[in-house]
Amino acid sequence: MDHPPPTAHLTGGTKRLDAPLPAPDDPPDGVISGFKTPPAPLPSVAPRLHPNGQAKSAHGARQAPQMRAASYANLTWIDVQHPSGSEIEWLHTHYPNIHTLHFVDITSPYQQPKLDERTDYLFLVLHFPFVEPGTDLIVASEVDIFVGPGYVITAHAGQLRPLMGLFDQVRDIPATRAAVMEHGSGYLLYTIMDKLVEYCFPMLNKIDQDIERIGKMIFTDNTRRSVYEISMVRRDILAFRHVIKPQLEVMTDLQRRACSLVPLLGDDFSDYFDNLNNRVSKIWHTVEDHKEVIEGLSDTHDSLINAHINNVIKLLTVFSVIMLPMTLISGIYGMNFDILPLSHDPDGFWLATATMIVVAVVMVAFFKLRRWV
């Protein structure tokens, strides 16, 4: 579906919701009329807790909520980071059509990805991979999206840079604001999801580069480093699979419902959602391929280690077998008996030593003849 090029005339803008309110009779251009400053966070309200401590800073303190809005024509985009009870109360007041249970969902510790269609809005819970600073662990970062005629609301933990970067561009660049928002809430939803899906591919490329490096490393003698690298990449792949797999059902469901969502989204976005579904499927298949490759490399590495261990054991076994007759001869002549041959011969020691050397040489020659060494 082709959209007309963005026009130069802009009728909207952006404004931080916590900024001072303009005079109600003469709002400046770009300010969303009717917005009120959200109340200060209530001390009695429990803070939002995300999986893996997402709503907390590195020092364990809860990050301050942030609510921003952008408008263009008849469309409003509200972005909420670290929503607490006060932000939810504000949203519930200004959007009373949104069901209370859905507000509970965005404040709960963890929600499975899902798509709920109501008569007057759409609610999505999506997870995208996020590299946790300090640990380099891939964890799921949740973003909750409300979509209705004339508005899009996103709530998240402030970790997904593509989402925050897109909002900053919409806020600061009029041309971007027009291009993204002039086609309605459906196209804005597609743009947000497109940025988040595209965000996954650099992580996949990094995993692919790690796999190539491991493929070369396993044939070196740095066994300990190889085991560590294989374990880290397998961990990343498993975490990526855990995040992406539930999204497949949501994307497929969104594509299937595209026609019935026209009243909410303003147009038929079947082709756009089909594109998203195909790319998420591609991500899933790529992750599965990476999983098979790293498992193959792990098996190859294990085989190389086992072969090396077998060679060491074989060498030690040959050495022990060669030493066995020498130990036997020296043990016999270590007994204090006068009847031992050559026990009183001045050259007895050298003769015994020569006998042990001859036996050892004969055994080595026999092993080589049988190709055991």
mmCIF file of C-alpha atoms in Angstrom:
data_model
loop_
_atom_site.group_PDB
_atom_site.id
_atom_site.type_symbol
_atom_site.label_atom_id
_atom_site.label_comp_id
_atom_site.label_asym_id
_atom_site.label_seq_id
_atom_site.Cartn_x
_atom_site.Cartn_y
_atom_site.Cartn_z
ATOM 1 C CA MET A 1 0.000 0.000 0.000
ATOM 2 C CA ASP A 2 1.462 3.303 -1.120
ATOM 3 C CA HIS A 3 1.039 6.397 0.968
ATOM 4 C CA PRO A 4 1.258 9.920 -0.372
ATOM 5 C CA PRO A 5 4.463 11.795 0.437
ATOM 6 C CA PRO A 6 4.418 13.817 3.642
ATOM 7 C CA THR A 7 3.271 17.363 3.190
ATOM 8 C CA ALA A 8 5.175 20.365 4.395
ATOM 9 C CA HIS A 9 2.280 21.802 6.409
ATOM 10 C CA LEU A 10 2.463 20.584 10.020
ATOM 11 C CA THR A 11 -0.388 20.874 12.440
ATOM 12 C CA GLY A 12 1.147 19.161 15.439
ATOM 13 C CA GLY A 13 4.213 19.017 17.628
ATOM 14 C CA THR A 14 5.562 17.648 20.877
ATOM 15 C CA LYS A 15 5.665 18.627 24.505
ATOM 16 C CA ARG A 16 6.907 17.017 27.684
ATOM 17 C CA LEU A 17 3.891 16.230 29.826
ATOM 18 C CA ASP A 18 5.650 17.388 32.938
ATOM 19 C CA ALA A 19 6.339 20.868 31.473
ATOM 20 C CA PRO A 20 4.375 23.907 32.645
ATOM 21 C CA LEU A 21 0.955 24.075 31.049
ATOM 22 C CA PRO A 22 0.138 26.910 28.642
ATOM 23 C CA ALA A 23 -2.808 29.193 29.098
ATOM 24 C CA PRO A 24 -5.929 27.232 28.177
ATOM 25 C CA ASP A 25 -7.286 29.957 25.860
ATOM 26 C CA ASP A 26 -4.223 30.324 23.669
ATOM 27 C CA PRO A 27 -2.109 27.143 23.443
ATOM 28 C CA PRO A 28 0.995 27.503 21.270
ATOM 29 C CA ASP A 29 1.391 25.482 18.099
ATOM 30 C CA GLY A 30 2.338 21.862 18.748
ATOM 31 C CA VAL A 31 1.019 21.590 22.308
ATOM 32 C CA ILE A 32 -1.532 18.856 22.803
ATOM 33 C CA SER A 33 -4.654 20.534 24.034
ATOM 34 C CA GLY A 34 -6.332 19.123 27.106
ATOM 35 C CA PHE A 35 -3.256 17.425 28.640
ATOM 36 C CA LYS A 36 -2.607 17.889 32.301
ATOM 37 C CA THR A 37 0.594 17.448 34.186
ATOM 38 C CA PRO A 38 0.650 13.977 35.734
ATOM 39 C CA PRO A 39 0.533 14.028 39.521
ATOM 40 C CA ALA A 40 3.725 13.414 41.438
ATOM 41 C CA PRO A 41 4.459 9.753 42.139
ATOM 42 C CA LEU A 42 2.505 8.541 45.118
ATOM 43 C CA PRO A 43 4.711 7.175 47.915
ATOM 44 C CA SER A 44 2.101 4.563 48.771
ATOM 45 C CA VAL A 45 2.060 3.122 45.244
ATOM 46 C CA ALA A 46 4.384 0.196 44.638
ATOM 47 C CA PRO A 47 6.945 0.903 41.890
ATOM 48 C CA ARG A 48 6.842 -0.977 38.630
ATOM 49 C CA LEU A 49 9.111 -3.984 38.701
ATOM 50 C CA HIS A 50 10.229 -5.434 35.395
ATOM 51 C CA PRO A 51 11.871 -8.804 34.817
ATOM 52 C CA ASN A 52 15.555 -8.901 35.690
ATOM 53 C CA GLY A 53 15.326 -5.623 37.595
ATOM 54 C CA GLN A 54 14.557 -3.573 34.521
ATOM 55 C CA ALA A 55 12.835 -0.799 36.412
ATOM 56 C CA LYS A 56 15.799 -0.185 38.661
ATOM 57 C CA SER A 57 19.038 1.595 38.086
ATOM 58 C CA ALA A 58 22.451 0.020 38.546
ATOM 59 C CA HIS A 59 22.383 1.101 42.191
ATOM 60 C CA GLY A 60 19.019 -0.544 42.865
ATOM 61 C CA ALA A 61 16.944 2.662 43.105
ATOM 62 C CA ARG A 62 13.828 2.892 40.999
ATOM 63 C CA GLN A 63 14.243 5.175 38.016
ATOM 64 C CA ALA A 64 11.947 8.191 37.839
ATOM 65 C CA PRO A 65 8.904 7.847 35.588
ATOM 66 C CA GLN A 66 8.881 9.896 32.431
ATOM 67 C CA MET A 67 5.841 10.677 30.305
ATOM 68 C CA ARG A 68 6.119 12.452 26.958
ATOM 69 C CA ALA A 69 3.723 13.123 24.102
ATOM 70 C CA ALA A 70 3.896 13.976 20.420
ATOM 71 C CA SER A 71 1.023 15.077 18.199
ATOM 72 C CA TYR A 72 0.377 15.514 14.516
ATOM 73 C CA ALA A 73 -3.006 16.386 13.073
ATOM 74 C CA ASN A 74 -5.486 14.154 14.915
ATOM 75 C CA LEU A 75 -2.929 11.598 16.146
ATOM 76 C CA THR A 76 -1.259 11.574 19.577
ATOM 77 C CA TRP A 77 1.654 9.392 20.664
ATOM 78 C CA ILE A 78 2.164 9.093 24.424
ATOM 79 C CA ASP A 79 5.367 7.427 25.565
ATOM 80 C CA VAL A 80 5.696 6.379 29.226
ATOM 81 C CA GLN A 81 8.949 5.118 30.709
ATOM 82 C CA HIS A 82 8.929 3.299 34.059
ATOM 83 C CA PRO A 83 5.192 3.827 34.620
ATOM 84 C CA SER A 84 4.089 3.922 38.236
ATOM 85 C CA GLY A 85 0.691 4.171 39.848
ATOM 86 C CA SER A 86 0.428 7.896 39.244
ATOM 87 C CA GLU A 87 1.085 7.583 35.507
ATOM 88 C CA ILE A 88 -1.454 4.775 35.256
ATOM 89 C CA GLU A 89 -3.978 6.912 37.107
ATOM 90 C CA TRP A 90 -3.402 9.752 34.640
ATOM 91 C CA LEU A 91 -3.852 7.447 31.648
ATOM 92 C CA HIS A 92 -6.966 5.916 33.153
ATOM 93 C CA THR A 93 -8.440 9.371 33.661
ATOM 94 C CA HIS A 94 -7.758 10.571 30.119
ATOM 95 C CA TYR A 95 -8.468 7.225 28.409
ATOM 96 C CA PRO A 96 -11.332 5.715 30.413
ATOM 97 C CA ASN A 97 -12.201 3.326 27.574
ATOM 98 C CA ILE A 98 -9.056 1.273 28.313
ATOM 99 C CA HIS A 99 -9.899 -1.675 30.529
ATOM 100 C CA THR A 100 -8.470 -1.656 34.053
ATOM 101 C CA LEU A 101 -7.039 -5.163 33.603
ATOM 102 C CA HIS A 102 -4.832 -3.904 30.794
ATOM 103 C CA PHE A 103 -3.434 -1.208 33.065
ATOM 104 C CA VAL A 104 -2.772 -3.975 35.587
ATOM 105 C CA ASP A 105 -0.890 -5.859 32.858
ATOM 106 C CA ILE A 106 1.580 -3.031 32.260
ATOM 107 C CA THR A 107 2.342 -2.752 35.985
ATOM 108 C CA SER A 108 2.704 -6.484 36.635
ATOM 109 C CA PRO A 109 6.219 -7.952 36.953
ATOM 110 C CA TYR A 110 5.973 -10.039 33.791
ATOM 111 C CA GLN A 111 3.469 -10.562 31.016
ATOM 112 C CA GLN A 112 3.569 -13.098 28.216
ATOM 113 C CA PRO A 113 3.448 -11.552 24.725
ATOM 114 C CA LYS A 114 -0.128 -11.252 23.577
ATOM 115 C CA LEU A 115 -2.607 -9.331 21.428
ATOM 116 C CA ASP A 116 -5.982 -8.294 22.827
ATOM 117 C CA GLU A 117 -8.536 -6.738 20.493
ATOM 118 C CA ARG A 118 -11.283 -4.619 22.028
ATOM 119 C CA THR A 119 -14.087 -2.802 20.268
ATOM 120 C CA ASP A 120 -12.366 0.590 20.486
ATOM 121 C CA TYR A 121 -8.643 -0.160 20.965
ATOM 122 C CA LEU A 122 -5.900 -2.738 20.517
ATOM 123 C CA PHE A 123 -3.536 -3.851 23.280
ATOM 124 C CA LEU A 124 -0.212 -5.582 22.588
ATOM 125 C CA VAL A 125 2.442 -6.947 24.905
ATOM 126 C CA LEU A 126 5.738 -7.535 23.100
ATOM 127 C CA HIS A 127 9.203 -8.636 24.192
ATOM 128 C CA PHE A 128 12.430 -7.761 22.442
ATOM 129 C CA PRO A 129 16.024 -8.789 23.245
ATOM 130 C CA PHE A 130 18.071 -6.388 25.293
ATOM 131 C CA VAL A 131 21.750 -6.713 26.260
ATOM 132 C CA GLU A 132 22.005 -6.060 29.981
ATOM 133 C CA PRO A 133 24.865 -3.643 30.767
ATOM 134 C CA GLY A 134 27.643 -5.042 32.898
ATOM 135 C CA THR A 135 26.741 -8.713 32.400
ATOM 136 C CA ASP A 136 26.209 -8.799 28.592
ATOM 137 C CA LEU A 137 23.266 -11.100 29.186
ATOM 138 C CA ILE A 138 20.450 -11.066 26.636
ATOM 139 C CA VAL A 139 17.183 -10.570 28.511
ATOM 140 C CA ALA A 140 13.628 -9.757 27.487
ATOM 141 C CA SER A 141 12.596 -6.113 27.592
ATOM 142 C CA GLU A 142 8.842 -5.607 27.583
ATOM 143 C CA VAL A 143 6.947 -2.928 25.696
ATOM 144 C CA ASP A 144 3.182 -2.505 26.061
ATOM 145 C CA ILE A 145 1.265 -0.723 23.305
ATOM 146 C CA PHE A 146 -2.265 0.679 23.215
ATOM 147 C CA VAL A 147 -3.579 1.608 19.772
ATOM 148 C CA GLY A 148 -6.868 3.323 19.075
ATOM 149 C CA PRO A 149 -8.370 5.870 16.694
ATOM 150 C CA GLY A 150 -6.247 8.965 17.132
ATOM 151 C CA TYR A 151 -3.755 7.703 19.717
ATOM 152 C CA VAL A 152 -0.883 5.317 20.405
ATOM 153 C CA ILE A 153 0.419 4.720 23.941
ATOM 154 C CA THR A 154 3.715 2.939 24.593
ATOM 155 C CA ALA A 155 4.883 1.878 28.056
ATOM 156 C CA HIS A 156 8.315 0.390 28.668
ATOM 157 C CA ALA A 157 11.340 0.367 30.943
ATOM 158 C CA GLY A 158 13.461 2.803 28.938
ATOM 159 C CA GLN A 159 15.829 0.126 27.637
ATOM 160 C CA LEU A 160 14.918 -0.224 23.968
ATOM 161 C CA ARG A 161 16.980 2.427 22.216
ATOM 162 C CA PRO A 162 15.189 2.159 18.841
ATOM 163 C CA LEU A 163 11.874 3.027 20.479
ATOM 164 C CA MET A 164 13.281 5.953 22.421
ATOM 165 C CA GLY A 165 15.286 7.115 19.405
ATOM 166 C CA LEU A 166 12.205 7.031 17.190
ATOM 167 C CA PHE A 167 10.243 9.132 19.665
ATOM 168 C CA ASP A 168 13.080 11.648 19.909
ATOM 169 C CA GLN A 169 13.151 11.964 16.121
ATOM 170 C CA VAL A 170 9.387 12.387 15.963
ATOM 171 C CA ARG A 171 9.610 15.037 18.669
ATOM 172 C CA ASP A 172 12.557 16.969 17.271
ATOM 173 C CA ILE A 173 12.313 16.589 13.482
ATOM 174 C CA PRO A 174 9.103 17.931 11.890
ATOM 175 C CA ALA A 175 9.642 15.993 8.650
ATOM 176 C CA THR A 176 9.962 12.719 10.549
ATOM 177 C CA ARG A 177 6.914 13.571 12.641
ATOM 178 C CA ALA A 178 4.876 14.131 9.498
ATOM 179 C CA ALA A 179 6.154 11.020 7.722
ATOM 180 C CA VAL A 180 5.495 8.729 10.691
ATOM 181 C CA MET A 181 2.230 10.145 12.035
ATOM 182 C CA GLU A 182 0.298 11.549 9.090
ATOM 183 C CA HIS A 183 -0.965 8.106 8.017
ATOM 184 C CA GLY A 184 -2.722 7.359 11.279
ATOM 185 C CA SER A 185 -2.244 5.152 14.318
ATOM 186 C CA GLY A 186 -1.864 1.952 12.274
ATOM 187 C CA TYR A 187 1.162 3.223 10.396
ATOM 188 C CA LEU A 188 2.689 4.565 13.618
ATOM 189 C CA LEU A 189 2.223 1.139 15.200
ATOM 190 C CA TYR A 190 3.899 -0.480 12.198
ATOM 191 C CA THR A 191 6.812 1.984 12.354
ATOM 192 C CA ILE A 192 7.379 1.331 16.065
ATOM 193 C CA MET A 193 7.332 -2.439 15.605
ATOM 194 C CA ASP A 194 9.488 -2.175 12.479
ATOM 195 C CA LYS A 195 12.206 -0.336 14.410
ATOM 196 C CA LEU A 196 12.108 -2.877 17.235
ATOM 197 C CA VAL A 197 12.251 -5.865 14.882
ATOM 198 C CA GLU A 198 15.112 -4.309 12.921
ATOM 199 C CA TYR A 199 16.940 -3.866 16.234
ATOM 200 C CA CYS A 200 17.270 -7.659 16.497
ATOM 201 C CA PHE A 201 19.404 -8.121 13.384
ATOM 202 C CA PRO A 202 22.643 -6.488 14.677
ATOM 203 C CA MET A 203 22.496 -8.868 17.655
ATOM 204 C CA LEU A 204 22.120 -11.811 15.274
ATOM 205 C CA ASN A 205 25.082 -10.546 13.247
ATOM 206 C CA LYS A 206 27.155 -10.365 16.430
ATOM 207 C CA ILE A 207 26.252 -13.963 17.261
ATOM 208 C CA ASP A 208 27.133 -14.979 13.702
ATOM 209 C CA GLN A 209 30.554 -13.330 14.013
ATOM 210 C CA ASP A 210 31.123 -15.082 17.339
ATOM 211 C CA ILE A 211 30.279 -18.423 15.736
ATOM 212 C CA GLU A 212 32.771 -17.810 12.910
ATOM 213 C CA ARG A 213 35.468 -16.925 15.420
ATOM 214 C CA ILE A 214 34.739 -20.064 17.448
ATOM 215 C CA GLY A 215 34.920 -22.164 14.273
ATOM 216 C CA LYS A 216 38.547 -21.103 13.919
ATOM 217 C CA MET A 217 39.359 -21.177 17.628
ATOM 218 C CA ILE A 218 38.384 -24.802 18.281
ATOM 219 C CA PHE A 219 41.296 -26.035 16.118
ATOM 220 C CA THR A 220 43.842 -24.216 18.261
ATOM 221 C CA ASP A 221 45.309 -25.389 21.547
ATOM 222 C CA ASN A 222 43.391 -22.809 23.584
ATOM 223 C CA THR A 223 40.886 -25.372 24.876
ATOM 224 C CA ARG A 224 39.775 -23.486 27.959
ATOM 225 C CA ARG A 225 39.025 -20.328 25.988
ATOM 226 C CA SER A 226 37.143 -22.312 23.348
ATOM 227 C CA VAL A 227 34.918 -23.946 25.964
ATOM 228 C CA TYR A 228 34.157 -20.550 27.481
ATOM 229 C CA GLU A 229 33.309 -18.938 24.131
ATOM 230 C CA ILE A 230 31.064 -21.837 23.092
ATOM 231 C CA SER A 231 29.209 -21.663 26.405
ATOM 232 C CA MET A 232 28.663 -17.893 26.098
ATOM 233 C CA VAL A 233 27.332 -18.102 22.543
ATOM 234 C CA ARG A 234 25.035 -21.012 23.430
ATOM 235 C CA ARG A 235 23.723 -18.946 26.335
ATOM 236 C CA ASP A 236 23.017 -15.991 24.025
ATOM 237 C CA ILE A 237 21.271 -18.179 21.454
ATOM 238 C CA LEU A 238 19.063 -19.832 24.052
ATOM 239 C CA ALA A 239 18.150 -16.439 25.517
ATOM 240 C CA PHE A 240 17.372 -15.079 22.048
ATOM 241 C CA ARG A 241 15.146 -18.073 21.293
ATOM 242 C CA HIS A 242 13.341 -17.573 24.593
ATOM 243 C CA VAL A 243 12.568 -13.954 23.672
ATOM 244 C CA ILE A 244 11.662 -14.375 20.006
ATOM 245 C CA LYS A 245 9.569 -17.538 19.999
ATOM 246 C CA PRO A 246 6.467 -16.045 21.724
ATOM 247 C CA GLN A 247 6.492 -13.128 19.259
ATOM 248 C CA LEU A 248 5.781 -15.456 16.330
ATOM 249 C CA GLU A 249 2.250 -16.129 17.481
ATOM 250 C CA VAL A 250 1.571 -12.439 18.160
ATOM 251 C CA MET A 251 2.840 -11.364 14.731
ATOM 252 C CA THR A 252 0.859 -14.073 12.982
ATOM 253 C CA ASP A 253 -2.257 -13.098 14.916
ATOM 254 C CA LEU A 254 -1.750 -9.418 14.074
ATOM 255 C CA GLN A 255 -1.366 -10.230 10.376
ATOM 256 C CA ARG A 256 -4.481 -12.412 10.408
ATOM 257 C CA ARG A 257 -6.589 -9.701 12.065
ATOM 258 C CA ALA A 258 -5.348 -6.832 9.901
ATOM 259 C CA CYS A 259 -8.578 -6.573 7.898
ATOM 260 C CA SER A 260 -10.804 -6.538 10.982
ATOM 261 C CA LEU A 261 -8.606 -3.852 12.587
ATOM 262 C CA VAL A 262 -9.271 -1.274 9.861
ATOM 263 C CA PRO A 263 -11.754 0.697 12.070
ATOM 264 C CA LEU A 264 -9.085 0.970 14.790
ATOM 265 C CA LEU A 265 -6.024 1.528 12.608
ATOM 266 C CA GLY A 266 -7.587 3.650 9.913
ATOM 267 C CA ASP A 267 -6.539 1.486 6.957
ATOM 268 C CA ASP A 268 -5.733 -2.062 5.873
ATOM 269 C CA PHE A 269 -2.145 -2.745 6.960
ATOM 270 C CA SER A 270 -2.101 -6.423 5.934
ATOM 271 C CA ASP A 271 0.966 -5.997 3.721
ATOM 272 C CA TYR A 272 2.861 -4.154 6.445
ATOM 273 C CA PHE A 273 2.060 -6.699 9.134
ATOM 274 C CA ASP A 274 2.884 -9.503 6.698
ATOM 275 C CA ASN A 275 6.310 -7.907 6.280
ATOM 276 C CA LEU A 276 6.793 -7.819 10.050
ATOM 277 C CA ASN A 277 5.687 -11.430 10.375
ATOM 278 C CA ASN A 278 8.113 -12.550 7.665
ATOM 279 C CA ARG A 279 11.027 -10.779 9.303
ATOM 280 C CA VAL A 280 10.274 -12.186 12.743
ATOM 281 C CA SER A 281 10.064 -15.637 11.140
ATOM 282 C CA LYS A 282 13.417 -14.969 9.486
ATOM 283 C CA ILE A 283 14.888 -14.033 12.863
ATOM 284 C CA TRP A 284 13.527 -17.249 14.358
ATOM 285 C CA HIS A 285 14.942 -19.419 11.557
ATOM 286 C CA THR A 286 18.291 -17.631 11.804
ATOM 287 C CA VAL A 287 18.417 -18.298 15.542
ATOM 288 C CA GLU A 288 17.558 -21.949 14.901
ATOM 289 C CA ASP A 289 20.368 -22.166 12.323
ATOM 290 C CA HIS A 290 22.780 -20.609 14.801
ATOM 291 C CA LYS A 291 21.665 -23.120 17.399
ATOM 292 C CA GLU A 292 22.405 -26.032 15.068
ATOM 293 C CA VAL A 293 25.787 -24.593 14.073
ATOM 294 C CA ILE A 294 26.952 -23.957 17.639
ATOM 295 C CA GLU A 295 25.806 -27.425 18.683
ATOM 296 C CA GLY A 296 27.788 -28.865 15.766
ATOM 297 C CA LEU A 297 30.846 -26.847 16.759
ATOM 298 C CA SER A 298 30.413 -27.982 20.354
ATOM 299 C CA ASP A 299 30.263 -31.620 19.244
ATOM 300 C CA THR A 300 33.341 -31.112 17.056
ATOM 301 C CA HIS A 301 35.195 -29.490 19.929
ATOM 302 C CA ASP A 302 34.236 -32.350 22.234
ATOM 303 C CA SER A 303 35.476 -34.851 19.633
ATOM 304 C CA LEU A 304 38.790 -33.028 19.336
ATOM 305 C CA ILE A 305 39.193 -32.985 23.104
ATOM 306 C CA ASN A 306 38.319 -36.689 23.356
ATOM 307 C CA ALA A 307 40.809 -37.513 20.595
ATOM 308 C CA HIS A 308 43.503 -35.558 22.399
ATOM 309 C CA ILE A 309 42.698 -37.273 25.689
ATOM 310 C CA ASN A 310 42.784 -40.673 23.994
ATOM 311 C CA ASN A 311 46.215 -39.914 22.542
ATOM 312 C CA VAL A 312 47.506 -38.888 25.948
ATOM 313 C CA ILE A 313 46.085 -42.001 27.592
ATOM 314 C CA LYS A 314 47.538 -44.204 24.836
ATOM 315 C CA LEU A 315 50.954 -42.618 25.276
ATOM 316 C CA LEU A 316 50.854 -43.103 29.026
ATOM 317 C CA THR A 317 49.675 -46.690 28.598
ATOM 318 C CA VAL A 318 52.552 -47.494 26.207
ATOM 319 C CA PHE A 319 54.992 -45.921 28.604
ATOM 320 C CA SER A 320 53.576 -47.976 31.495
ATOM 321 C CA VAL A 321 53.725 -51.210 29.496
ATOM 322 C CA ILE A 322 57.356 -50.556 28.531
ATOM 323 C CA MET A 323 58.248 -49.886 32.136
ATOM 324 C CA LEU A 324 56.521 -53.031 33.392
ATOM 325 C CA PRO A 325 59.263 -55.616 32.466
ATOM 326 C CA MET A 326 61.955 -53.198 33.628
ATOM 327 C CA THR A 327 60.143 -52.867 36.949
ATOM 328 C CA LEU A 328 59.839 -56.651 37.163
ATOM 329 C CA ILE A 329 63.567 -57.228 36.579
ATOM 330 C CA SER A 330 64.598 -54.531 39.042
ATOM 331 C CA GLY A 331 62.117 -55.918 41.595
ATOM 332 C CA ILE A 332 63.514 -59.424 41.313
ATOM 333 C CA TYR A 333 67.091 -58.291 41.719
ATOM 334 C CA GLY A 334 66.061 -56.152 44.638
ATOM 335 C CA MET A 335 65.419 -59.295 46.738
ATOM 336 C CA ASN A 336 68.196 -60.342 49.109
ATOM 337 C CA PHE A 337 68.866 -63.915 47.899
ATOM 338 C CA ASP A 338 72.268 -65.363 47.166
ATOM 339 C CA ILE A 339 70.931 -67.741 44.530
ATOM 340 C CA LEU A 340 70.027 -64.932 42.131
ATOM 341 C CA PRO A 341 71.969 -65.209 38.852
ATOM 342 C CA LEU A 342 74.792 -62.691 38.507
ATOM 343 C CA SER A 343 74.189 -61.524 42.080
ATOM 344 C CA HIS A 344 77.939 -61.856 42.842
ATOM 345 C CA ASP A 345 79.167 -60.997 39.364
ATOM 346 C CA PRO A 346 81.047 -57.685 39.201
ATOM 347 C CA ASP A 347 79.256 -56.888 35.911
ATOM 348 C CA GLY A 348 75.815 -58.005 37.150
ATOM 349 C CA PHE A 349 74.418 -54.474 37.372
ATOM 350 C CA TRP A 350 75.373 -53.602 33.806
ATOM 351 C CA LEU A 351 74.089 -56.897 32.483
ATOM 352 C CA ALA A 352 70.710 -56.344 34.200
ATOM 353 C CA THR A 353 70.550 -52.798 32.890
ATOM 354 C CA ALA A 354 71.370 -53.946 29.369
ATOM 355 C CA THR A 355 68.680 -56.611 29.587
ATOM 356 C CA MET A 356 66.045 -54.022 30.570
ATOM 357 C CA ILE A 357 67.086 -51.712 27.712
ATOM 358 C CA VAL A 358 66.916 -54.551 25.183
ATOM 359 C CA VAL A 359 63.462 -55.528 26.397
ATOM 360 C CA ALA A 360 62.256 -51.922 26.138
ATOM 361 C CA VAL A 361 63.625 -51.549 22.596
ATOM 362 C CA VAL A 362 61.996 -54.812 21.515
ATOM 363 C CA MET A 363 58.623 -53.702 22.921
ATOM 364 C CA VAL A 364 58.810 -50.301 21.200
ATOM 365 C CA ALA A 365 59.664 -52.019 17.897
ATOM 366 C CA PHE A 366 56.744 -54.408 18.390
ATOM 367 C CA PHE A 367 54.339 -51.525 19.095
ATOM 368 C CA LYS A 368 55.504 -49.675 15.981
ATOM 369 C CA LEU A 369 55.159 -52.823 13.894
ATOM 370 C CA ARG A 370 51.550 -53.134 15.047
ATOM 371 C CA ARG A 371 51.063 -49.376 14.531
ATOM 372 C CA TRP A 372 50.011 -48.865 18.118
ATOM 373 C CA VAL A 373 52.315 -45.872 18.477
#
